[in-house]
Structures are given as C-alpha cells and as structure tokens.
Short mmCIF file of C-alpha atoms and ligand atoms in Angstrom, two decimals:
data_model
loop_
_atom_site.label_atom_id
_atom_site.label_comp_id
_atom_site.label_asym_id
_atom_site.label_seq_id
_atom_site.Cartn_x
_atom_site.Cartn_y
_atom_site.Cartn_z
CA MET A 118 3.14 -12.73 -17.93
CA ARG A 119 6.06 -11.40 -15.91
CA PHE A 120 8.17 -8.48 -17.06
CA GLY A 121 10.87 -6.42 -15.39
CA LEU A 122 14.25 -4.73 -15.32
CA LEU A 123 17.50 -6.50 -14.37
CA GLY A 124 20.47 -4.45 -13.17
CA TYR A 125 22.47 -3.45 -10.11
CA PRO A 126 22.02 -1.15 -8.36
CA LEU A 127 18.57 -0.13 -9.54
CA SER A 128 17.63 3.19 -8.10
CA HIS A 129 14.65 5.20 -9.24
CA SER A 130 13.61 3.91 -12.68
CA TYR A 131 11.12 5.30 -15.20
CA SER A 132 10.76 1.87 -16.86
CA PRO A 133 7.76 0.55 -14.83
CA LYS A 134 5.78 3.71 -15.70
CA ILE A 135 6.73 3.47 -19.39
CA HIS A 136 5.92 -0.24 -19.68
CA LYS A 137 2.58 0.29 -17.95
CA SER A 138 1.72 2.75 -20.74
CA PHE A 139 2.69 0.17 -23.39
CA GLY A 140 0.75 -2.66 -21.67
CA SER A 141 3.80 -4.77 -20.72
CA TRP A 142 2.63 -5.01 -17.15
CA PRO A 143 3.13 -6.01 -14.28
CA TYR A 144 6.75 -4.84 -14.52
CA GLU A 145 9.07 -5.50 -11.58
CA LEU A 146 12.56 -4.33 -10.67
CA PHE A 147 15.17 -7.11 -10.29
CA PRO A 148 18.21 -5.59 -8.50
CA VAL A 149 20.50 -8.65 -8.69
CA GLU A 150 24.07 -8.62 -7.41
CA ARG A 151 26.80 -10.08 -9.66
CA ASN A 152 27.21 -13.24 -7.56
CA ASP A 153 23.49 -14.01 -7.84
CA LEU A 154 23.22 -13.50 -11.62
CA GLU A 155 23.64 -17.20 -12.49
CA THR A 156 20.92 -18.19 -10.02
CA PHE A 157 18.65 -15.43 -11.34
CA PHE A 158 18.83 -16.80 -14.88
CA GLN A 159 18.42 -20.41 -13.67
CA ASN A 160 15.35 -19.76 -11.54
CA ALA A 161 13.60 -16.64 -12.86
CA ASN A 162 10.31 -17.33 -14.62
CA PHE A 163 10.06 -14.03 -16.49
CA THR A 164 8.31 -13.65 -19.84
CA GLY A 165 10.58 -10.77 -20.82
CA ILE A 166 13.12 -8.52 -19.14
CA ASN A 167 15.08 -5.41 -19.90
CA VAL A 168 18.73 -5.44 -18.90
CA THR A 169 20.63 -2.41 -17.75
CA SER A 170 24.05 -1.52 -16.33
CA PRO A 171 26.25 -3.44 -15.56
CA TYR A 172 24.83 -6.60 -17.21
CA LYS A 173 24.20 -5.64 -20.85
CA LYS A 174 27.30 -7.48 -22.09
CA ILE A 175 27.37 -10.47 -19.76
CA ALA A 176 23.64 -11.12 -20.25
CA MET A 177 24.45 -12.17 -23.85
CA SER A 178 26.01 -15.36 -22.51
CA TYR A 179 22.69 -16.45 -21.00
CA CYS A 180 20.83 -16.09 -24.31
CA HIS A 181 20.22 -19.06 -26.63
CA HIS A 182 19.81 -16.80 -29.64
CA LEU A 183 20.82 -13.19 -30.40
CA SER A 184 19.16 -10.72 -32.78
CA ASP A 185 21.21 -8.94 -35.47
CA SER A 186 21.11 -5.67 -33.51
CA ALA A 187 22.44 -7.44 -30.38
CA VAL A 188 25.31 -8.99 -32.35
CA LYS A 189 26.13 -5.66 -34.05
CA ALA A 190 26.08 -3.65 -30.83
CA GLY A 191 27.77 -6.37 -28.79
CA CYS A 192 25.25 -6.27 -25.95
CA VAL A 193 21.60 -6.97 -25.10
CA ASN A 194 19.10 -4.85 -23.21
CA THR A 195 16.02 -7.03 -23.82
CA ILE A 196 15.60 -10.77 -23.26
CA VAL A 197 12.43 -12.65 -24.15
CA ARG A 198 11.54 -16.27 -23.33
CA ASP A 199 10.09 -18.01 -26.37
CA LYS A 200 7.43 -20.72 -26.29
CA ASN A 201 10.11 -23.43 -25.97
CA GLY A 202 11.63 -21.70 -22.95
CA LYS A 203 14.67 -20.45 -24.91
CA LEU A 204 16.01 -16.93 -24.17
CA ILE A 205 16.27 -14.56 -27.13
CA GLY A 206 18.45 -11.46 -26.70
CA TYR A 207 17.75 -8.17 -28.45
CA ASN A 208 19.30 -4.72 -28.44
CA THR A 209 16.50 -2.15 -28.54
CA ASP A 210 18.84 0.71 -27.54
CA TYR A 211 19.86 0.46 -31.17
CA SER A 212 16.45 1.56 -32.52
CA GLY A 213 16.10 3.88 -29.49
CA PHE A 214 19.20 5.80 -30.56
CA GLN A 215 18.06 5.81 -34.20
CA TYR A 216 14.87 7.47 -32.95
CA MET A 217 16.94 10.02 -30.99
CA VAL A 218 18.99 11.05 -34.04
CA LYS A 219 15.78 11.42 -36.07
CA ALA A 220 14.21 13.52 -33.30
CA CYS A 221 17.24 15.83 -33.45
CA SER A 222 16.69 16.36 -37.20
CA ILE A 223 20.36 16.10 -38.13
CA ASP A 224 22.08 14.49 -41.09
CA VAL A 225 25.36 13.04 -39.84
CA ARG A 226 26.55 11.63 -43.17
CA ASN A 227 30.29 12.42 -43.63
CA LYS A 228 30.23 14.57 -40.49
CA LYS A 229 32.51 14.21 -37.47
CA VAL A 230 30.58 13.07 -34.40
CA LEU A 231 32.27 12.77 -31.01
CA ILE A 232 30.99 10.02 -28.71
CA LEU A 233 31.86 10.64 -25.08
CA GLY A 234 32.47 7.35 -23.22
CA SER A 235 33.35 3.84 -24.33
CA GLY A 236 30.82 1.74 -22.41
CA GLY A 237 27.89 -0.37 -23.57
CA ALA A 238 25.67 2.51 -24.72
CA ALA A 239 28.59 4.15 -26.57
CA GLY A 240 29.04 0.94 -28.58
CA THR A 241 25.40 1.01 -29.69
CA VAL A 242 25.64 4.72 -30.51
CA GLN A 243 28.74 4.14 -32.60
CA THR A 244 27.12 1.28 -34.54
CA VAL A 245 24.07 3.42 -35.42
CA LEU A 246 26.13 6.50 -36.32
CA LYS A 247 28.50 4.52 -38.54
CA GLU A 248 25.53 3.02 -40.37
CA LEU A 249 24.26 6.56 -40.92
CA GLY A 250 27.60 7.43 -42.51
CA ALA A 251 29.10 9.53 -39.71
CA ASN A 252 32.82 9.74 -38.98
CA THR A 253 32.77 8.75 -35.33
CA VAL A 254 35.46 9.46 -32.74
CA VAL A 255 35.20 7.86 -29.30
CA ILE A 256 36.47 10.08 -26.53
CA SER A 257 37.59 7.96 -23.60
CA ARG A 258 39.41 8.95 -20.41
CA SER A 259 42.06 6.35 -21.19
CA GLY A 260 41.97 6.31 -25.00
CA GLU A 261 44.09 7.86 -27.74
CA ASN A 262 41.38 10.51 -28.09
CA ASN A 263 40.71 11.82 -24.61
CA TYR A 264 39.55 14.92 -22.74
CA GLN A 265 43.08 16.40 -22.74
CA ASN A 266 43.35 16.50 -26.54
CA LEU A 267 39.83 17.52 -27.55
CA HIS A 268 41.37 20.37 -29.59
CA ARG A 269 42.12 17.73 -32.25
CA HIS A 270 38.39 17.65 -32.90
CA HIS A 271 37.48 21.35 -32.93
CA ASP A 272 35.71 20.64 -36.26
CA ALA A 273 33.13 18.32 -34.68
CA PHE A 274 29.60 18.57 -36.09
CA ALA A 275 27.86 16.84 -33.16
CA ILE A 276 28.62 15.48 -29.69
CA VAL A 277 26.86 12.52 -28.07
CA ASN A 278 27.23 12.03 -24.35
CA ALA A 279 27.19 8.31 -23.58
CA THR A 280 28.68 8.61 -20.08
CA PRO A 281 26.85 8.99 -16.77
CA VAL A 282 28.48 12.42 -16.22
CA GLY A 283 25.73 15.00 -15.57
CA MET A 284 23.22 12.43 -14.35
CA PHE A 285 21.22 12.83 -11.12
CA PRO A 286 22.34 13.48 -8.41
CA ASN A 287 25.52 15.14 -9.82
CA THR A 288 23.54 17.14 -12.32
CA MET A 289 25.73 20.19 -12.82
CA GLU A 290 28.72 18.32 -14.24
CA SER A 291 29.81 18.31 -17.87
CA LEU A 292 32.86 16.79 -19.55
CA VAL A 293 33.36 19.37 -22.29
CA ASP A 294 33.46 23.10 -22.80
CA LEU A 295 31.44 23.71 -25.97
CA HIS A 296 33.38 26.89 -26.79
CA GLN A 297 36.09 24.60 -28.19
CA PHE A 298 33.81 23.54 -31.06
CA PRO A 299 32.93 26.46 -33.34
CA ASP A 300 31.34 24.22 -36.02
CA LEU A 301 29.13 22.33 -33.61
CA VAL A 302 25.50 21.97 -34.71
CA ALA A 303 23.99 19.45 -32.28
CA VAL A 304 24.39 17.90 -28.86
CA LEU A 305 22.67 14.65 -27.91
CA ASP A 306 22.74 13.38 -24.34
CA LEU A 307 21.62 9.85 -23.49
CA ILE A 308 20.88 10.97 -19.94
CA TYR A 309 17.18 11.56 -19.19
CA ASN A 310 17.35 12.53 -15.51
CA PRO A 311 17.62 15.51 -15.34
CA ALA A 312 15.51 16.36 -18.36
CA ARG A 313 18.25 18.81 -19.40
CA THR A 314 21.84 18.07 -18.37
CA LYS A 315 24.38 20.86 -18.00
CA LEU A 316 25.78 19.81 -21.40
CA ILE A 317 22.33 20.16 -22.98
CA MET A 318 21.69 23.53 -21.30
CA ASP A 319 25.11 24.83 -22.41
CA ALA A 320 24.22 23.74 -25.95
CA GLU A 321 20.80 25.44 -25.71
CA ALA A 322 22.55 28.65 -24.62
CA ARG A 323 24.63 28.49 -27.81
CA GLY A 324 21.51 27.98 -29.93
CA LEU A 325 22.46 24.42 -30.93
CA ARG A 326 20.06 21.57 -31.65
CA THR A 327 19.64 19.38 -28.59
CA THR A 328 18.00 16.09 -27.68
CA SER A 329 17.95 14.44 -24.27
CA GLY A 330 17.74 10.69 -23.61
CA LEU A 331 14.06 10.43 -22.70
CA GLY A 332 12.92 9.87 -26.29
CA MET A 333 15.50 7.10 -26.66
CA LEU A 334 14.40 5.51 -23.39
CA VAL A 335 10.75 5.46 -24.47
CA ALA A 336 11.54 4.33 -28.04
CA GLN A 337 13.69 1.40 -26.86
CA ALA A 338 10.97 0.45 -24.34
CA LYS A 339 8.38 0.49 -27.13
CA GLU A 340 10.39 -2.00 -29.16
CA SER A 341 10.96 -4.16 -26.05
CA ALA A 342 7.22 -4.10 -25.32
CA GLN A 343 6.56 -5.32 -28.87
CA TYR A 344 8.82 -8.34 -28.24
CA PHE A 345 7.30 -8.90 -24.79
CA LEU A 346 3.70 -8.77 -26.00
CA GLN A 347 4.34 -10.18 -29.49
CA LYS A 348 2.29 -7.45 -31.11
CA PRO A 349 3.06 -4.18 -32.95
CA ILE A 350 2.74 -0.81 -31.17
CA SER A 351 2.47 2.34 -33.30
CA ASP A 352 5.37 4.81 -33.38
CA GLU A 353 3.00 7.67 -32.47
CA LYS A 354 2.70 6.10 -29.02
CA ILE A 355 6.38 6.94 -28.36
CA GLN A 356 5.81 10.69 -28.40
CA GLU A 357 2.59 10.36 -26.41
CA VAL A 358 4.30 8.37 -23.62
CA GLN A 359 7.33 10.68 -23.69
CA MET A 360 5.16 13.77 -23.27
CA GLN A 361 3.17 12.18 -20.44
CA LEU A 362 6.38 11.36 -18.62
CA GLU A 363 7.81 14.84 -19.22
CA LYS A 364 4.68 16.41 -17.73
CA GLN A 365 4.63 14.09 -14.72
CA THR A 366 8.30 14.57 -13.88
CA GLN A 367 8.88 18.25 -14.68
CA ASN A 368 8.89 20.73 -11.80
CA ILE A 369 6.55 23.71 -11.91
CA ILE A 370 8.60 26.72 -10.86
CA LEU A 371 7.03 30.05 -9.88
CA ILE A 372 9.07 33.26 -10.06
CA GLY A 373 8.08 36.90 -9.68
CA MET A 374 8.28 40.02 -7.50
CA PRO A 375 8.05 39.68 -3.71
CA GLY A 376 4.38 39.50 -2.73
CA CYS A 377 3.03 38.54 -6.18
CA GLY A 378 1.33 35.44 -4.75
CA LYS A 379 3.86 32.68 -5.57
CA SER A 380 3.51 30.83 -2.24
CA THR A 381 -0.30 30.86 -2.13
CA ILE A 382 -0.58 29.91 -5.81
CA GLY A 383 2.09 27.20 -5.42
CA LYS A 384 0.40 25.62 -2.41
CA CYS A 385 -2.94 25.57 -4.18
CA LEU A 386 -1.41 24.23 -7.40
CA ALA A 387 0.39 21.44 -5.54
CA GLU A 388 -2.83 20.42 -3.80
CA CYS A 389 -4.75 20.31 -7.09
CA LEU A 390 -2.02 18.25 -8.79
CA GLY A 391 -1.25 16.00 -5.79
CA ARG A 392 2.38 17.13 -5.77
CA ARG A 393 4.89 18.12 -3.13
CA PHE A 394 5.12 21.88 -2.59
CA ILE A 395 8.42 23.58 -1.77
CA ASP A 396 8.50 27.18 -0.62
CA LEU A 397 12.16 28.08 -1.05
CA ASP A 398 12.01 30.98 1.42
CA THR A 399 10.73 28.57 4.08
CA GLU A 400 13.50 26.10 3.26
CA ILE A 401 16.12 28.86 3.39
CA GLN A 402 14.79 30.06 6.72
CA LYS A 403 15.06 26.51 8.12
CA GLU A 404 18.68 26.41 6.96
CA LEU A 405 19.52 29.86 8.37
CA GLY A 406 17.76 29.30 11.68
CA VAL A 407 16.70 32.98 11.70
CA GLU A 408 14.27 35.13 9.72
CA ILE A 409 15.57 36.01 6.24
CA GLU A 410 15.07 39.72 6.99
CA ALA A 411 17.31 39.48 10.08
CA PHE A 412 19.94 37.44 8.21
CA ILE A 413 20.18 39.98 5.37
CA ARG A 414 20.42 42.83 7.89
CA ASN A 415 23.33 41.15 9.70
CA ALA A 416 25.20 39.20 7.00
CA GLY A 417 24.27 41.14 3.86
CA GLU A 418 22.49 40.21 0.63
CA THR A 419 25.49 38.49 -1.02
CA ALA A 420 25.76 35.93 1.78
CA PHE A 421 22.02 35.36 1.60
CA ARG A 422 22.06 34.85 -2.18
CA GLN A 423 24.75 32.17 -1.90
CA ILE A 424 22.68 30.17 0.59
CA GLU A 425 19.63 30.69 -1.62
CA SER A 426 21.53 29.30 -4.66
CA ASP A 427 22.64 26.23 -2.69
CA ILE A 428 19.04 25.48 -1.77
CA ILE A 429 17.76 26.14 -5.31
CA ALA A 430 20.41 23.68 -6.57
CA ARG A 431 19.19 21.09 -4.04
CA TYR A 432 15.53 21.24 -5.11
CA GLY A 433 16.01 22.11 -8.79
CA LYS A 434 17.35 18.64 -9.58
CA MET A 435 14.37 16.88 -8.02
CA ASN A 436 11.26 15.88 -9.98
CA SER A 437 7.52 16.56 -9.91
CA LEU A 438 7.65 19.45 -7.42
CA VAL A 439 5.79 22.74 -7.33
CA VAL A 440 8.37 25.33 -6.25
CA ALA A 441 7.76 28.92 -5.13
CA THR A 442 11.01 30.90 -5.35
CA GLY A 443 12.12 34.06 -3.57
CA GLY A 444 11.63 37.25 -5.61
CA GLY A 445 15.36 37.87 -6.06
CA CYS A 446 16.43 34.39 -7.20
CA VAL A 447 16.71 35.70 -10.77
CA THR A 448 19.55 38.04 -9.79
CA LYS A 449 22.03 35.13 -9.92
CA GLU A 450 22.49 33.70 -13.42
CA GLU A 451 23.56 30.27 -12.11
CA ASN A 452 20.08 29.82 -10.61
CA TYR A 453 18.63 29.66 -14.15
CA GLN A 454 20.25 26.30 -14.94
CA TYR A 455 19.38 24.93 -11.50
CA LEU A 456 15.71 25.72 -12.10
CA HIS A 457 15.58 25.01 -15.83
CA GLN A 458 17.19 21.53 -15.72
CA ASN A 459 13.92 19.89 -14.69
CA GLY A 460 11.47 22.75 -14.65
CA CYS A 461 8.95 24.80 -16.54
CA ILE A 462 9.26 28.36 -15.18
CA TYR A 463 6.17 30.56 -14.73
CA TRP A 464 6.51 34.30 -14.08
CA ILE A 465 3.62 35.43 -11.87
CA LYS A 466 3.03 39.07 -12.81
CA ARG A 467 1.06 41.45 -10.56
CA ASP A 468 0.66 45.24 -10.67
CA LEU A 469 3.18 46.99 -8.45
CA ASP A 470 0.49 48.87 -6.50
CA MET A 471 -0.97 45.48 -5.49
CA LEU A 472 2.31 44.24 -3.98
CA PRO A 473 2.80 44.36 -0.18
CA THR A 474 6.16 45.52 1.24
CA ASP A 475 5.74 44.54 4.94
CA GLY A 476 8.49 42.17 6.08
CA ARG A 477 10.19 42.42 2.67
CA PRO A 478 13.52 44.16 3.32
CA LEU A 479 14.62 44.70 -0.29
CA SER A 480 11.20 45.99 -1.39
CA GLN A 481 11.38 48.55 1.46
CA LYS A 482 15.04 49.52 1.06
CA ILE A 483 15.20 49.90 -2.72
CA GLY A 484 11.55 50.69 -3.45
CA LEU A 485 9.27 48.54 -5.59
CA SER A 486 9.61 50.54 -8.83
CA LYS A 487 13.41 50.46 -8.80
CA LEU A 488 13.45 46.81 -7.82
CA TYR A 489 11.06 45.96 -10.65
CA GLU A 490 13.03 48.00 -13.18
CA ALA A 491 16.15 45.98 -12.37
CA ARG A 492 14.43 42.60 -12.26
CA GLU A 493 11.92 42.75 -15.12
CA PRO A 494 14.45 41.67 -17.82
CA LEU A 495 15.65 38.90 -15.52
CA TYR A 496 12.14 37.52 -14.95
CA GLU A 497 11.71 37.72 -18.72
CA ARG A 498 14.96 35.81 -19.27
CA PHE A 499 14.16 33.03 -16.75
CA SER A 500 10.50 32.45 -17.65
CA ASP A 501 8.92 30.01 -20.07
CA HIS A 502 5.44 31.48 -19.51
CA ILE A 503 3.93 34.63 -18.04
CA VAL A 504 0.74 34.39 -15.96
CA HIS A 505 -1.01 37.53 -14.67
CA ASN A 506 -2.27 37.50 -11.09
CA MET A 507 -4.90 40.22 -11.30
CA ASP A 508 -8.12 38.44 -10.62
CA SER A 509 -8.08 35.49 -8.22
CA ILE A 510 -5.62 32.82 -7.11
CA GLN A 511 -7.99 30.18 -8.53
CA SER A 512 -7.86 31.69 -12.00
CA VAL A 513 -4.02 31.74 -11.94
CA VAL A 514 -3.95 28.10 -10.77
CA ALA A 515 -6.43 27.14 -13.51
CA GLU A 516 -4.36 28.93 -16.14
CA ILE A 517 -1.14 27.18 -15.12
CA MET A 518 -2.88 23.80 -15.02
CA GLU A 519 -4.24 24.41 -18.49
CA LEU A 520 -0.76 25.36 -19.77
CA GLU A 521 0.70 22.23 -18.16
CA VAL A 522 -1.83 20.02 -19.97
CA SER A 523 -1.21 21.72 -23.29
CA LEU A 524 2.61 21.68 -23.10
P1 NAP B 997 28.71 2.30 -18.80
O1 NAP B 997 28.79 1.00 -19.50
O2 NAP B 997 28.93 2.36 -17.35
O3 NAP B 997 29.74 3.26 -19.61
C1 NAP B 997 29.84 4.57 -19.41
C2 NAP B 997 31.19 5.06 -19.97
O4 NAP B 997 31.26 6.39 -19.58
C3 NAP B 997 32.38 4.35 -19.38
O5 NAP B 997 32.77 3.28 -20.15
C4 NAP B 997 33.41 5.47 -19.32
O6 NAP B 997 34.16 5.51 -20.53
C5 NAP B 997 32.60 6.74 -19.25
N1 NAP B 997 32.60 7.27 -17.89
C6 NAP B 997 32.11 6.71 -16.77
N2 NAP B 997 32.31 7.53 -15.71
C7 NAP B 997 32.96 8.62 -16.19
C8 NAP B 997 33.47 9.80 -15.59
N3 NAP B 997 33.34 10.04 -14.28
N4 NAP B 997 34.07 10.71 -16.38
C9 NAP B 997 34.20 10.49 -17.72
N5 NAP B 997 33.74 9.39 -18.32
C10 NAP B 997 33.14 8.46 -17.58
O7 NAP B 997 27.29 2.96 -19.00
P2 NAP B 997 26.35 2.82 -20.27
O8 NAP B 997 25.42 1.69 -20.03
O9 NAP B 997 27.17 2.85 -21.47
O10 NAP B 997 25.47 4.15 -20.13
C11 NAP B 997 26.03 5.43 -20.30
C12 NAP B 997 24.98 6.50 -20.06
O11 NAP B 997 23.95 6.37 -21.02
C13 NAP B 997 24.30 6.39 -18.70
O12 NAP B 997 24.09 7.67 -18.20
C14 NAP B 997 22.98 5.72 -19.02
O13 NAP B 997 21.98 6.09 -18.10
C15 NAP B 997 22.69 6.30 -20.39
N6 NAP B 997 21.82 5.45 -21.20
C16 NAP B 997 20.64 5.95 -21.61
C17 NAP B 997 19.80 5.21 -22.39
C18 NAP B 997 18.48 5.79 -22.83
O14 NAP B 997 17.61 5.03 -23.25
N7 NAP B 997 18.32 7.08 -22.79
C19 NAP B 997 20.16 3.92 -22.78
C20 NAP B 997 21.39 3.42 -22.37
C21 NAP B 997 22.22 4.19 -21.57
P3 NAP B 997 35.77 5.72 -20.50
O15 NAP B 997 36.29 4.89 -19.40
O16 NAP B 997 36.20 5.25 -21.84
O17 NAP B 997 36.03 7.18 -20.31
#
C-alpha cells in the first residue's frame, strides 16, 4: 500500500497526520514539478493519491475513469489504482464542502451566496451550492462580478472564500469588508491555516455564523481514505480527527497582569506538552537590543507597543506554541486577532497583593490598582478561559492541560 499527496509546491501539509488517523498509511508527499508530471504518472506505483494545487484539473487526463462528482466539479483530488492497474479519479472536495455547509447549519435554498475566486475549489463549491438550491455569484478579479462592484450584491446571505487570500503566511489579509453586506448570515472560508482567517474573525465580530476549512479538509480525506482502503469509515470519525488536529495545532496563549506567573506557567506547560515555548517579552527584548524598561523610558510606551504588536503578529500565526504575553498586550485591539487566529487565550488571574512590581515600569508608574482597573475589561475581552493562580504553578498547569483536553 502506498498513499500520498501530489502537488507543487507542497509546503507544510496536514494530510499525512489526517490519513494516519484514518489508517491510510504510510502517506508520502510527492512535490512534482509540471515537467515531471508525465513521468510521475508513468512510473509511480501508488495505491491511491490525493491531488492538490495546481494539478486538480490536469490530473483528470491521466485517469482511465472518472466518478460523477469528478465530472460534475471538473477536477479530481483523489486517484485510486484499481486491481487491473487502471486509475480512477474522484472529487472528494465535493462531499467535503457538503460537510462544511452542514456544519455551518445554514439553508442556502433560494439565497444569494457569493463565491470568492474562480479556481478549482470554487468550481466544486459552486456545484454543491447550486445543487442545494442557492443562487451563486462568482466574484473574480477579472470577471463581470468583481471586487470593485461588490455593492451589486449587498443582499448576499452568505460568502464563501475559495481563494488563498488570508492563508498562512499572509494571514491578516481579507478581500471583502463585511460592512457592505447588512443581510449577511454566514461566512465560510476554505482556508484551514490559520484556524481563523481575518475574514472569519471579522464575521465572528459581527456575530455571524462561521466555518473554517478544517472540517472540509478532514471530511474530504475521510472519503479519500474510504476509496484508498476500500472500506467504510464512520462519519463520527470526521469530528474526532478534526478536534484532535485543532488541539494539536492551536497555540496556548497566556495573558494577565505583569507578574501573574505567565512565563513560569508557560515554560512548565510547554515542557509537559512537548511544545515550543515563546516568551514574548524575551523576543521583544532580543529585537530591541536593550531592556524593555530602558526602551520605554527613552522611546515611550507607544513605540514599545508597536514593536510588541509586530512580534505578536509574527508568533500568533504559527502553530502549536505556548506563548506568554506581556501584561499590556491587551491594550491594543489589533493584538486580539493576531492571538485569536490560531490560539486559545487563557487569562492567568492572581490577587494584586501577590504581584511583584520590581523591574516593571508601568506597574510602578501607574500603580497596580489603577493598571488593573484599566485592563480588567480588556483581559476579559481577550480571554477564552480564566485560570486563577492562587495555589501553585503545578495546579495552574494541570488546570490548563485539563481544559485543553476537554475543549
Ligand atoms: P486556485 O485554483 O489557485 O484558485 C484560487 C482562485 O482564487 C483563483 O482562481 C483566483 O480567482 C483567486 N485568487 C488567487 N489569488 C488571489 C488574490 N491574490 N486575490 C484575489 N483572488 C485571488 O486554488 P484552489 O485549489 O481553488 O484553492 C483555493 C483555496 O481553497 C486555497 O486556499 C486552498 O487551500 C483552499 N482549499 C481548501 C480545501 C479544504 O479542504 N479545506 C480544499 C480545496 C481548496 P480569480 O482569478 O477569478 O480572482
């Protein structure tokens, strides 16, 4: 048995992890350049492969038989070798996107749905949505409906992003301003890295229904694995694998007042979980080349906060980190999206009389009570969970680990 993923370039992919969970393993990456594609199909002895960008359309020509979904969507993302050596092409993105719409709990019948992008995935999305009875409009940079005349579609019910805009590493980009769509109910983004794109976070902020692409990725992989292994896999396994992946990839972010124990707890947590630990104050200090206290004294807090935001943006888009933030990171609203895109945010709460002020310029200058009064609503706003650090570091670490398992 030999499984894998064909595409070019292939950077970091979640597919090997997902297919290991479904039993379609070993699963290799086949980064094949366009000129070598013919040779790949002539010589490769795979049992089954997934196909990704840019080969989903051209790969059809190497298949001896195509499934209905592949014909309807006009591309394949799964190819299986049958017992006679013939290649059968399937499109499992089709059922993956059906799963995504179901997960979003929306009824698109007779509703206007905007599809951003006109590539391979957009074609599959359009096929599924049309079958569900939606009135679809493809927004393309070069089409009749484009980003300059979005006002034509102010009555849109849902938006589906089927472009790479917002994907890692350019995570803070979005193609549309959601304020233009007063009737909007849902936003679906095929992107799964980051876990929440800017578009998804903007939609969350407006209280809309949102779904990111991870469920689709796992659901399409499940159907592929069924073809690879020639056996059924239960639908419940999709959510299980999705949750496992979410837990493994999500950052654990610690916020709270200066001196509340974030760095010590973070280090300990990272050790227990076998993850990389990032202390943002240490990273900022490396960037500044001087102590933070001295920098604030000379350049002022505003200059410091800008550098802090740049560094939060750098680490916030990474995966599987434990991150201890500086106490004042919540004072800049933009830092919320940087941290939230891939993270679960824990507010470490500790009584004020237990907080040290040595070497903490703002705690000394403003006074702890005043500082806390100003920041408490901000910690509240940023945090997903509150953990009290009153007893021991070990008990805080244990509580966070327990919450991570139960999420
Ligand atoms: P693709 O074939 O490269 O097409 C993407 C389309 O996006 C292009 O045709 C283009 O449409 C538009 N686009 C590209 N760059 C853009 C830019 N800078 N600004 C505005 N529009 C831009 O890619 P794809 O295979 O369709 O995949 C699209 C996205 O879906 C990717 O992010 C991919 O990772 C994701 N995806 C996710 C899953 C999943 O399971 N979750 C499955 C498939 C794909 P116009 O030229 O018409 O504007």
